[in-house]
Amino acid sequence: MKEKNIINFLKTILVFLVYFIYVNCFTSLLGNNVSTIFVADLLFLVMMVILYKDSIIKSFDTLKKKKIGKEIGISIGYAFGLLICYMVVGMILMEIFPEMESFDGNTTAIYSIYSLDTIYTIFKTLIFAAVAEELLFKESIRSIIKPNFLYVLISSVIYAFVNIMYNDLSLTITWLNMIPYLVFAILLNIIYVKNDNNICLVMMVKFFYNLIPLAVLLSGLGA
């Protein structure tokens, strides 16, 4: 058991190191363009799926034993709930601090769809964010932190910090912008824990969470 814990710890450190450097490595070698970043993200996604394929298969098998239609419905319900909570928190904070941003990285990417390659944006927000990032921030961290409360706290703080770390950390507004990320991460981590660490379920929730604003934008309703 001790050896397995060490392996899980080293694997978690490895995937986070790769996550922080892989885009820079690819762009420095092949140029900073959408195609290069697309390939880099795709390779990272494949790596994560391979590393955590057992967890994915186990979670999917669990969902299959239930009514898959019901699980999809539950996922959509969770996604709507998360969006509402996130928007409420964002609006409250913006009322108090008008200068702060209110959207997380994925949502910002969605609203930038007209300034980016559309196919890449759809891939990044619906596939990469739902699969690679959920495996990174949930499955990898969960493999080394077993107590539920400690896991939810640490995983959520890491997710929220990663989303602000490239901003000016000396500014108070940067840390205020961390709050909506933190609320979102805590809620999604609770869903994950309460459903027996089913990574496929939270992948579906994240997929629909990003699909809803994307669909609204593409339909023209958000214009």
Tab-separated table of C-alpha atoms in Angstrom, residues 41-196:
chain	number	residue	atom	x	y	z
A	41	ASP	CA	-3.701	19.944	-25.768
A	42	LEU	CA	-4.727	16.837	-27.668
A	43	LEU	CA	-1.559	14.976	-26.667
A	44	PHE	CA	-1.999	15.985	-23.022
A	45	LEU	CA	-5.608	14.783	-23.172
A	46	VAL	CA	-4.523	11.409	-24.572
A	47	MET	CA	-1.830	11.098	-21.898
A	48	MET	CA	-4.331	11.755	-19.109
A	49	VAL	CA	-6.836	9.253	-20.500
A	50	ILE	CA	-4.146	6.581	-20.727
A	51	LEU	CA	-2.866	7.262	-17.200
A	52	TYR	CA	-6.337	7.152	-15.652
A	53	LYS	CA	-8.093	4.735	-18.000
A	54	ASP	CA	-8.881	2.297	-15.176
A	55	SER	CA	-10.746	4.961	-13.212
A	56	ILE	CA	-12.614	6.065	-16.339
A	57	ILE	CA	-13.656	2.507	-17.176
A	58	LYS	CA	-14.731	1.785	-13.605
A	59	SER	CA	-16.772	4.990	-13.405
A	60	PHE	CA	-18.379	4.373	-16.790
A	61	ASP	CA	-19.316	0.818	-15.807
A	62	THR	CA	-20.957	2.191	-12.664
A	63	LEU	CA	-23.007	4.619	-14.744
A	64	LYS	CA	-24.030	1.850	-17.145
A	65	LYS	CA	-25.477	-0.143	-14.281
A	66	LYS	CA	-27.811	2.768	-13.619
A	67	LYS	CA	-30.214	4.359	-16.100
A	68	ILE	CA	-27.862	6.329	-18.328
A	69	GLY	CA	-30.636	8.697	-19.390
A	70	LYS	CA	-31.321	9.527	-15.760
A	71	GLU	CA	-27.611	10.129	-15.110
A	72	ILE	CA	-27.404	12.491	-18.083
A	73	GLY	CA	-30.431	14.337	-16.752
A	74	ILE	CA	-28.808	14.584	-13.331
A	75	SER	CA	-25.615	15.891	-14.943
A	76	ILE	CA	-27.539	18.600	-16.797
A	77	GLY	CA	-29.295	19.540	-13.562
A	78	TYR	CA	-25.983	19.798	-11.740
A	79	ALA	CA	-24.572	21.904	-14.602
A	80	PHE	CA	-27.481	24.360	-14.462
A	81	GLY	CA	-27.130	24.560	-10.681
A	82	LEU	CA	-23.396	25.262	-10.928
A	83	LEU	CA	-23.952	27.939	-13.566
A	84	ILE	CA	-26.571	29.657	-11.448
A	85	CYS	CA	-24.389	29.542	-8.314
A	86	TYR	CA	-21.366	30.775	-10.242
A	87	MET	CA	-23.294	33.640	-11.831
A	88	VAL	CA	-24.850	34.674	-8.513
A	89	VAL	CA	-21.472	34.711	-6.763
A	90	GLY	CA	-19.943	36.597	-9.695
A	91	MET	CA	-22.715	39.215	-9.738
A	92	ILE	CA	-22.513	39.749	-5.981
A	93	LEU	CA	-18.753	40.231	-6.126
A	94	MET	CA	-19.006	42.548	-9.136
A	95	GLU	CA	-21.546	44.667	-7.281
A	96	ILE	CA	-19.104	45.006	-4.407
A	97	PHE	CA	-15.971	45.192	-6.596
A	98	PRO	CA	-17.026	46.449	-10.089
A	99	GLU	CA	-13.498	46.129	-11.468
A	100	MET	CA	-13.233	42.359	-11.002
A	101	GLU	CA	-13.791	39.735	-13.676
A	102	SER	CA	-16.697	37.339	-13.289
A	103	PHE	CA	-15.994	34.401	-15.591
A	104	ASP	CA	-13.753	31.390	-15.207
A	105	GLY	CA	-11.201	30.429	-17.848
A	106	ASN	CA	-13.487	28.097	-19.752
A	107	THR	CA	-16.359	30.565	-19.865
A	108	THR	CA	-14.019	33.341	-20.949
A	109	ALA	CA	-12.843	31.116	-23.796
A	110	ILE	CA	-16.456	30.545	-24.823
A	111	TYR	CA	-17.163	34.268	-24.984
A	112	SER	CA	-13.984	34.755	-27.026
A	113	ILE	CA	-15.139	32.302	-29.663
A	114	TYR	CA	-15.226	34.875	-32.422
A	115	SER	CA	-11.594	35.816	-31.857
A	116	LEU	CA	-10.299	32.226	-31.779
A	117	ASP	CA	-10.482	29.235	-34.028
A	118	THR	CA	-14.019	27.896	-33.506
A	119	ILE	CA	-13.156	24.204	-33.686
A	120	TYR	CA	-10.320	24.593	-31.185
A	121	THR	CA	-12.503	26.615	-28.828
A	122	ILE	CA	-15.192	23.923	-28.896
A	123	PHE	CA	-12.569	21.218	-28.277
A	124	LYS	CA	-10.936	23.175	-25.454
A	125	THR	CA	-14.148	23.984	-23.611
A	126	LEU	CA	-16.178	20.820	-24.169
A	127	ILE	CA	-13.598	18.034	-24.417
A	128	PHE	CA	-10.300	19.163	-22.890
A	129	ALA	CA	-11.847	20.977	-19.932
A	130	ALA	CA	-14.321	18.174	-19.249
A	131	VAL	CA	-11.889	15.283	-19.552
A	132	ALA	CA	-8.229	16.286	-19.134
A	133	GLU	CA	-8.779	18.977	-16.506
A	134	GLU	CA	-11.231	16.921	-14.462
A	135	LEU	CA	-8.799	14.009	-14.418
A	136	LEU	CA	-6.036	16.398	-13.374
A	137	PHE	CA	-7.818	18.315	-10.628
A	138	LYS	CA	-9.926	15.466	-9.321
A	139	GLU	CA	-8.675	11.981	-10.098
A	140	SER	CA	-4.965	12.703	-9.671
A	141	ILE	CA	-5.404	14.615	-6.404
A	142	ARG	CA	-7.979	12.151	-5.072
A	143	SER	CA	-5.509	9.305	-5.540
A	144	ILE	CA	-3.241	10.824	-2.879
A	145	ILE	CA	-5.748	12.547	-0.555
A	146	LYS	CA	-8.387	10.226	0.930
A	147	PRO	CA	-10.233	12.226	3.646
A	148	ASN	CA	-13.211	13.874	1.926
A	149	PHE	CA	-13.018	17.282	3.591
A	150	LEU	CA	-9.274	17.592	3.060
A	151	TYR	CA	-9.583	16.494	-0.564
A	152	VAL	CA	-12.393	18.957	-1.369
A	153	LEU	CA	-10.500	21.815	0.267
A	154	ILE	CA	-7.077	21.152	-1.278
A	155	SER	CA	-8.333	20.257	-4.750
A	156	SER	CA	-10.608	23.304	-4.855
A	157	VAL	CA	-7.894	25.702	-3.702
A	158	ILE	CA	-5.435	24.305	-6.268
A	159	TYR	CA	-7.998	24.638	-9.080
A	160	ALA	CA	-8.882	28.191	-8.077
A	161	PHE	CA	-5.247	29.256	-7.671
A	162	VAL	CA	-4.194	27.796	-11.027
A	163	ASN	CA	-6.832	29.975	-12.672
A	164	ILE	CA	-5.387	33.194	-11.230
A	165	MET	CA	-1.693	32.383	-10.910
A	166	TYR	CA	-0.695	34.087	-14.176
A	167	ASN	CA	-2.222	37.388	-13.061
A	168	ASP	CA	-0.617	39.975	-10.799
A	169	LEU	CA	-0.774	38.289	-7.389
A	170	SER	CA	0.159	41.524	-5.648
A	171	LEU	CA	-3.280	42.952	-6.474
A	172	THR	CA	-6.205	42.378	-4.127
A	173	ILE	CA	-8.569	42.098	-7.108
A	174	THR	CA	-6.645	39.055	-8.351
A	175	TRP	CA	-7.407	37.201	-5.129
A	176	LEU	CA	-11.030	38.342	-5.209
A	177	ASN	CA	-11.306	36.838	-8.684
A	178	MET	CA	-10.313	33.538	-7.100
A	179	ILE	CA	-13.561	33.349	-5.106
A	180	PRO	CA	-15.924	32.320	-7.965
A	181	TYR	CA	-13.418	29.684	-9.102
A	182	LEU	CA	-13.248	28.385	-5.545
A	183	VAL	CA	-17.030	28.207	-5.151
A	184	PHE	CA	-17.372	26.357	-8.447
A	185	ALA	CA	-14.584	23.901	-7.565
A	186	ILE	CA	-15.975	23.182	-4.103
A	187	LEU	CA	-19.457	22.439	-5.468
A	188	LEU	CA	-18.137	20.202	-8.243
A	189	ASN	CA	-15.820	18.375	-5.835
A	190	ILE	CA	-18.734	17.750	-3.484
A	191	ILE	CA	-20.690	16.268	-6.396
A	192	TYR	CA	-17.675	14.067	-7.160
A	193	VAL	CA	-17.288	12.847	-3.577
A	194	LYS	CA	-21.019	12.348	-2.982
A	195	ASN	CA	-21.205	10.148	-6.086
A	196	ASP	CA	-18.438	7.772	-4.976
